[in-house]
Coordinates of C-alpha atoms (C1' of nucleotides) in Angstrom, one line a residue:
Chain Z
M1 CA -0.1 0.2 -0.1
K2 CA 1.6 3.0 -1.2
I3 CA 1.8 6.3 0.7
Y4 CA -0.3 9.0 -1.3
E5 CA 1.5 12.3 -2.2
V6 CA -0.1 15.1 -3.9
F7 CA 3.0 15.4 -6.4
K8 CA 5.1 13.3 -8.2
K9 CA 8.6 12.8 -6.8
E10 CA 10.0 14.6 -9.9
T11 CA 7.9 17.7 -9.2
E12 CA 8.6 17.7 -5.6
Y13 CA 12.2 17.4 -6.1
A14 CA 12.1 20.1 -8.8
L15 CA 10.4 22.5 -6.5
R16 CA 12.8 21.9 -3.6
G17 CA 15.9 22.3 -6.0
L18 CA 14.4 25.5 -7.4
V19 CA 13.8 27.0 -3.9
Y20 CA 17.4 26.2 -2.9
I21 CA 18.9 27.6 -6.2
Q22 CA 17.0 30.8 -5.7
L23 CA 18.3 31.1 -2.1
Q24 CA 21.7 30.6 -3.2
N25 CA 21.1 33.0 -6.1
L26 CA 20.3 35.7 -3.7
N27 CA 24.0 35.5 -2.5
E28 CA 25.4 35.7 -6.0
L29 CA 26.0 32.0 -5.8
R30 CA 25.3 29.3 -8.4
P31 CA 25.1 25.8 -6.7
G32 CA 25.9 22.8 -8.7
I33 CA 24.0 19.4 -8.8
A34 CA 26.1 17.8 -6.2
E35 CA 25.5 20.5 -3.6
I36 CA 21.7 21.0 -4.4
A37 CA 21.1 17.3 -4.3
S38 CA 23.0 17.0 -1.0
E39 CA 21.1 20.1 0.6
V40 CA 17.7 19.3 -0.4
E41 CA 18.2 15.5 0.0
T42 CA 17.3 14.1 -3.3
P43 CA 19.2 11.3 -5.3
P44 CA 21.9 13.2 -7.1
H45 CA 21.7 11.7 -10.5
F46 CA 17.9 12.0 -10.5
M47 CA 18.1 15.5 -9.5
A48 CA 20.7 16.2 -12.3
K49 CA 18.0 14.8 -14.7
I50 CA 15.2 17.0 -13.2
L51 CA 17.4 20.1 -13.3
Q52 CA 18.2 19.6 -17.1
R53 CA 14.6 19.5 -17.8
M54 CA 14.2 22.7 -15.7
V55 CA 16.7 24.3 -18.0
R56 CA 14.9 22.9 -21.1
M57 CA 11.7 24.5 -20.0
G58 CA 13.2 27.7 -19.5
F59 CA 13.0 27.8 -15.6
L60 CA 16.8 27.6 -15.0
E61 CA 20.0 28.7 -16.6
S62 CA 23.1 26.5 -16.4
A63 CA 26.7 27.3 -16.8
K64 CA 29.2 24.5 -17.4
G65 CA 32.8 24.4 -16.4
K66 CA 34.5 25.7 -13.2
N67 CA 32.3 27.8 -11.0
G68 CA 29.5 26.7 -13.0
G69 CA 26.2 25.8 -11.9
Y70 CA 22.5 26.7 -11.9
S71 CA 20.6 29.8 -11.3
I72 CA 17.0 30.8 -11.8
H73 CA 16.2 32.0 -15.5
P74 CA 16.3 35.9 -15.5
A75 CA 12.8 35.7 -17.4
Q76 CA 11.4 34.0 -14.3
G77 CA 11.3 36.9 -12.0
T78 CA 8.2 35.5 -10.3
L79 CA 7.9 31.7 -10.9
S80 CA 4.5 30.4 -9.5
L81 CA 4.5 26.8 -8.2
K82 CA 1.6 26.4 -10.7
K83 CA 3.8 27.1 -13.7
V84 CA 6.3 24.6 -12.4
V85 CA 3.5 22.0 -11.4
S86 CA 1.7 22.1 -14.7
A87 CA 4.8 22.0 -16.8
I88 CA 5.9 18.8 -15.3
E89 CA 2.4 17.2 -14.5
G90 CA 0.1 18.8 -17.0
N91 CA -2.8 20.9 -15.4
N92 CA -5.4 18.2 -14.5
L93 CA -4.8 19.1 -10.7
F94 CA -6.1 22.7 -11.7
E95 CA -8.7 21.8 -14.2
G96 CA -9.9 18.4 -13.9
C97 CA -12.8 17.1 -11.8
G98 CA -10.1 16.1 -9.3
F99 CA -11.8 12.7 -8.6
G100 CA -11.1 11.1 -11.9
L101 CA -14.7 9.8 -11.8
K102 CA -15.0 9.9 -15.8
A103 CA -15.3 12.9 -17.8
C104 CA -17.4 15.6 -16.2
D105 CA -17.5 19.4 -17.0
E106 CA -20.0 22.2 -16.2
N107 CA -22.7 20.8 -18.3
H108 CA -22.5 17.3 -17.2
P109 CA -21.0 17.5 -13.6
C110 CA -20.4 14.3 -12.0
P111 CA -22.0 14.0 -8.5
L112 CA -18.8 15.1 -6.9
H113 CA -18.1 17.9 -9.3
N114 CA -19.9 20.8 -7.5
S115 CA -18.5 19.9 -4.0
Y116 CA -15.0 19.8 -5.4
A117 CA -15.0 22.8 -7.3
P118 CA -14.3 25.1 -4.4
I119 CA -11.3 22.8 -3.4
R120 CA -10.0 23.0 -6.7
D121 CA -10.4 26.9 -6.9
A122 CA -8.4 27.3 -3.6
I123 CA -5.7 24.9 -4.9
N124 CA -5.4 27.2 -8.0
K125 CA -5.3 30.3 -6.0
L126 CA -2.4 29.0 -3.6
M127 CA -0.5 27.8 -6.5
E128 CA -0.6 30.8 -8.5
E129 CA 0.1 33.3 -5.9
E130 CA 2.8 31.1 -4.1
T131 CA 6.2 31.5 -5.9
I132 CA 9.6 30.1 -5.8
Q133 CA 10.9 33.5 -4.9
K134 CA 8.4 33.9 -2.0
L135 CA 9.3 30.6 -0.7
A136 CA 13.0 31.6 -0.7
G137 CA 12.4 34.9 0.9
T138 CA 10.7 34.1 4.2
G139 CA 12.7 33.0 7.1
K140 CA 15.5 31.3 5.0
E141 CA 17.0 29.0 7.7
E142 CA 13.6 27.6 9.0
L143 CA 12.6 27.1 5.1
I144 CA 15.9 25.2 4.3
F145 CA 15.5 23.2 7.8
A146 CA 12.0 22.3 6.6
L147 CA 13.1 21.3 3.2
N148 CA 15.7 19.2 4.8
R149 CA 14.2 17.5 7.6
K150 CA 13.8 13.9 7.8
S151 CA 10.5 12.5 8.7
Chain G
M1 CA 4.5 13.7 -19.1
K2 CA 1.6 11.9 -17.4
I3 CA -1.6 13.4 -16.7
Y4 CA -2.3 14.0 -13.0
E5 CA -5.1 12.3 -11.1
V6 CA -6.1 12.7 -7.5
F7 CA -6.5 9.0 -7.1
K8 CA -4.8 5.9 -8.1
K9 CA -6.6 3.9 -10.7
E10 CA -7.2 1.2 -8.3
T11 CA -9.1 3.8 -6.2
E12 CA -10.9 5.2 -8.9
Y13 CA -11.9 1.8 -10.2
A14 CA -13.0 0.8 -6.6
L15 CA -15.1 3.7 -6.1
R16 CA -17.0 3.3 -9.4
G17 CA -17.5 -0.4 -8.7
L18 CA -18.8 0.2 -5.1
V19 CA -21.3 2.9 -6.3
Y20 CA -22.6 0.6 -9.2
I21 CA -22.9 -2.4 -6.7
Q22 CA -24.8 -0.2 -4.3
L23 CA -27.1 1.0 -7.1
Q24 CA -27.9 -2.5 -8.0
N25 CA -28.3 -3.6 -4.4
L26 CA -31.2 -1.2 -4.3
N27 CA -33.0 -3.4 -6.8
E28 CA -32.1 -6.5 -4.9
L29 CA -29.6 -7.4 -7.4
R30 CA -26.1 -8.8 -6.9
P31 CA -24.1 -7.9 -9.9
G32 CA -20.9 -9.9 -11.1
I33 CA -17.5 -9.0 -12.3
A34 CA -18.3 -9.0 -15.9
E35 CA -21.5 -6.7 -15.5
I36 CA -19.6 -4.2 -13.3
A37 CA -16.6 -4.0 -15.2
S38 CA -18.6 -3.5 -18.5
E39 CA -20.9 -0.9 -16.9
V40 CA -18.3 1.2 -15.2
E41 CA -15.8 0.6 -18.1
T42 CA -12.8 -0.8 -16.3
P43 CA -10.4 -3.7 -17.4
P44 CA -12.4 -6.6 -16.1
H45 CA -9.6 -8.8 -14.7
F46 CA -8.3 -5.7 -13.0
M47 CA -11.7 -5.1 -11.5
A48 CA -11.9 -8.6 -10.4
K49 CA -8.6 -8.2 -8.3
I50 CA -9.9 -4.8 -6.9
L51 CA -13.3 -6.3 -5.8
Q52 CA -11.6 -9.1 -4.2
R53 CA -9.5 -6.7 -2.1
M54 CA -12.7 -4.8 -1.2
V55 CA -14.0 -8.1 0.0
R56 CA -11.0 -8.7 2.3
M57 CA -11.3 -5.4 3.5
G58 CA -14.8 -5.7 4.5
F59 CA -16.4 -3.4 2.3
L60 CA -18.1 -5.8 0.1
E61 CA -19.8 -9.4 0.5
S62 CA -19.5 -11.9 -2.2
A63 CA -21.5 -14.9 -3.2
K64 CA -19.9 -17.7 -5.5
G65 CA -21.8 -19.9 -7.8
K66 CA -24.8 -19.3 -9.9
N67 CA -26.6 -16.0 -9.3
G68 CA -23.6 -15.0 -7.2
G69 CA -22.1 -11.5 -7.3
Y70 CA -21.4 -8.7 -5.1
S71 CA -23.2 -6.5 -2.5
I72 CA -22.2 -4.0 0.0
H73 CA -21.3 -5.3 3.2
P74 CA -24.3 -5.0 5.7
A75 CA -21.9 -3.6 8.2
Q76 CA -21.2 -0.8 5.8
G77 CA -24.6 1.1 6.0
T78 CA -22.9 4.5 5.3
L79 CA -19.6 3.8 3.6
S80 CA -17.6 7.1 3.3
L81 CA -15.3 7.8 0.5
K82 CA -12.6 8.6 3.0
K83 CA -12.9 5.1 4.4
V84 CA -12.4 3.6 0.9
V85 CA -9.6 5.9 -0.2
S86 CA -7.6 5.7 3.1
A87 CA -7.9 1.9 2.9
I88 CA -6.4 1.5 -0.4
E89 CA -3.9 4.7 -0.5
G90 CA -3.3 5.4 3.2
N91 CA -4.2 8.6 4.7
N92 CA -1.6 11.1 3.7
L93 CA -4.0 12.8 1.7
F94 CA -5.8 13.6 4.7
E95 CA -3.3 14.2 7.2
G96 CA 0.0 14.9 5.2
C97 CA 1.2 18.4 4.2
G98 CA 0.0 17.8 1.1
F99 CA 3.1 19.2 -0.8
G100 CA 5.6 16.4 0.2
L101 CA 8.0 19.0 0.9
K102 CA 9.5 17.0 3.7
A103 CA 8.2 16.4 7.1
C104 CA 6.3 19.2 8.5
D105 CA 3.8 19.5 11.6
E106 CA 2.2 22.2 13.6
N107 CA 5.3 22.8 15.6
H108 CA 7.6 23.2 12.5
P109 CA 5.5 24.1 9.7
C110 CA 6.7 24.2 6.3
P111 CA 6.3 27.4 4.4
L112 CA 3.2 26.2 2.4
H113 CA 1.7 24.4 5.6
N114 CA -0.5 27.1 6.7
S115 CA -1.7 28.0 3.3
Y116 CA -2.5 24.5 2.5
A117 CA -4.2 23.6 5.8
P118 CA -7.6 24.8 4.9
I119 CA -7.7 23.0 1.6
R120 CA -6.6 19.8 3.3
D121 CA -9.5 20.2 5.9
A122 CA -12.0 21.1 3.1
I123 CA -10.9 17.7 1.4
N124 CA -11.3 15.8 4.7
K125 CA -14.9 17.2 5.2
L126 CA -16.0 16.3 1.6
M127 CA -14.4 12.9 1.7
E128 CA -16.1 12.2 5.2
E129 CA -19.5 13.3 4.4
E130 CA -19.6 11.9 0.9
T131 CA -20.7 8.3 0.8
I132 CA -21.2 5.6 -1.6
Q133 CA -24.9 5.4 -0.6
K134 CA -25.4 9.1 -1.2
L135 CA -23.6 8.9 -4.6
A136 CA -25.7 5.9 -5.6
G137 CA -29.0 7.8 -4.3
T138 CA -29.2 10.9 -6.2
G139 CA -30.2 10.8 -9.8
K140 CA -29.3 7.4 -10.9
E141 CA -29.0 7.6 -14.5
E142 CA -27.2 10.6 -14.8
L143 CA -24.9 9.3 -12.3
I144 CA -24.1 6.1 -14.1
F145 CA -24.0 8.2 -17.4
A146 CA -21.3 10.3 -15.6
L147 CA -19.4 7.3 -14.3
N148 CA -19.4 5.8 -17.9
R149 CA -19.0 8.6 -20.2
K150 CA -15.8 8.6 -22.3
S151 CA -13.8 11.8 -22.1
Chain M
dT1 C1' -25.4 -35.7 -9.0
dT2 C1' -24.0 -33.5 -12.9
dT3 C1' -23.6 -29.3 -15.0
dT4 C1' -22.8 -24.6 -14.9
dA5 C1' -21.9 -20.2 -13.2
dA6 C1' -19.4 -17.5 -10.5
dA7 C1' -15.7 -15.6 -7.5
dT8 C1' -10.8 -16.8 -5.9
dG9 C1' -5.8 -16.8 -6.1
dG10 C1' -1.5 -17.0 -8.0
dA11 C1' 1.6 -16.3 -11.8
dC12 C1' 2.7 -13.5 -15.4
dA13 C1' 3.1 -9.2 -18.4
dA14 C1' 3.3 -4.4 -19.7
dA15 C1' 4.0 0.4 -18.8
dA16 C1' 5.2 4.2 -15.9
dA17 C1' 7.9 6.2 -12.3
dG18 C1' 11.9 6.2 -9.9
dG19 C1' 17.0 6.2 -9.9
dT20 C1' 21.7 5.1 -11.6
dC21 C1' 26.0 5.2 -14.5
dC22 C1' 29.1 6.8 -17.6
dA23 C1' 31.0 8.7 -21.8
dT24 C1' 30.8 13.4 -23.7
dT25 C1' 30.7 18.2 -24.2
dA26 C1' 31.6 22.7 -22.9
dG27 C1' 33.4 25.8 -20.2
dT28 C1' 37.4 27.9 -16.6
dC29 C1' 41.7 28.5 -15.1
dA30 C1' 46.7 28.1 -14.8
Chain U
dT1 C1' 47.3 24.9 -24.7
dG2 C1' 46.4 21.6 -21.1
dA3 C1' 44.0 20.1 -17.0
dC4 C1' 40.3 20.5 -14.5
dT5 C1' 35.6 21.0 -13.4
dA6 C1' 30.8 21.0 -14.2
dA7 C1' 26.5 20.2 -17.0
dT8 C1' 24.6 17.0 -20.8
dG9 C1' 22.4 12.9 -22.8
dG10 C1' 21.8 8.5 -23.4
dA11 C1' 21.6 4.0 -21.8
dC12 C1' 20.1 1.0 -18.6
dC13 C1' 18.3 -0.7 -14.2
dT14 C1' 14.5 -1.4 -10.3
dT15 C1' 10.1 -0.8 -8.3
dT16 C1' 5.5 0.2 -8.4
dT17 C1' 1.3 0.4 -10.8
dT18 C1' -1.7 -1.3 -14.1
dG19 C1' -3.5 -5.1 -16.3
dT20 C1' -3.9 -10.1 -18.2
dC21 C1' -4.7 -15.0 -18.0
dC22 C1' -5.9 -19.5 -16.0
dA23 C1' -6.6 -23.1 -13.0
dT24 C1' -9.1 -23.7 -8.8
dT25 C1' -12.8 -23.5 -5.6
dT26 C1' -17.6 -22.9 -4.2
dA27 C1' -22.1 -22.7 -4.8
dA28 C1' -26.8 -22.9 -7.2
dA29 C1' -29.9 -25.2 -10.4
dA30 C1' -31.3 -28.8 -13.6

DNA sequence: TTTTAAATGGACAAAAAGGTCCATTAGTCA
DNA sequence: TGACTAATGGACCTTTTTGTCCATTTAAAA
């Protein structure tokens, strides 16, 4: 019986990585894969793959060679969680019925549709308002602690 | 890039199957695997496996042989979605931080914890209040239609 | 009691997610 | 330029989830 999580591992690791990178960028630093994976406690090779994808998606910039590493792409001055999540997982979380009980829309709502709608709206709001920058901006030490802490 | 869904297939199929069974039980009928799988459009052998598990978990009763089939277990007069979901997927959806950003509790909340808490509470409420019986009780045809309809 | 209908259980297969490894490429610095 | 450093990309592996098949068991009906 698998433990349920809202996000896929890939998404979770991506978010943690992005926040850590942003945090280091604030100090003019460009962390590399080894450092990032170690600090946010993810499998390093897997994190490498994920960061590559973030680069391709335009969320990150990367620099090779000595003193290389990652930084948040300048064009992503405010990078909402929704952007990241929907880029990786698609946007069914934000648009779908949420219960997967077959196709259902405003015209043909499934029995759960109307009860779920406000929840979906709240998720949308939260994920649109919350950004990587905000997460990296408040209470840094506690944040990293929270990101790092083992269960 | 996989399409995100709130539930695992197993859970989704289980819920659809349970609702259909309850609906038939209201007419003193005990549907069998073939009928159930066909009506709620799930892979029949996979549905068989899932219904077996529902029996073992005490949600269903089964009868072998001619005119056999499944019925909601008498002890489950009101069977909440939460009971079913948590039996299959565990209850992280109902208790966890929801964002999987590492361990986080009331004392050491992660940065998203407090914004997500009301959403988690709303999910809990919905899933506790909604039952298989309620879903099978209102607007039967439309319900089955919704359960059946292709996207 | 024989036939028939149905669930059961276990083995197996396919696809997706999660994770690892390594050779290559592209920079930096001495 | 040569040595070093770090990201890149592709191949590969493992685990979980999803799905299939079939022989067996159990019960009802003829």
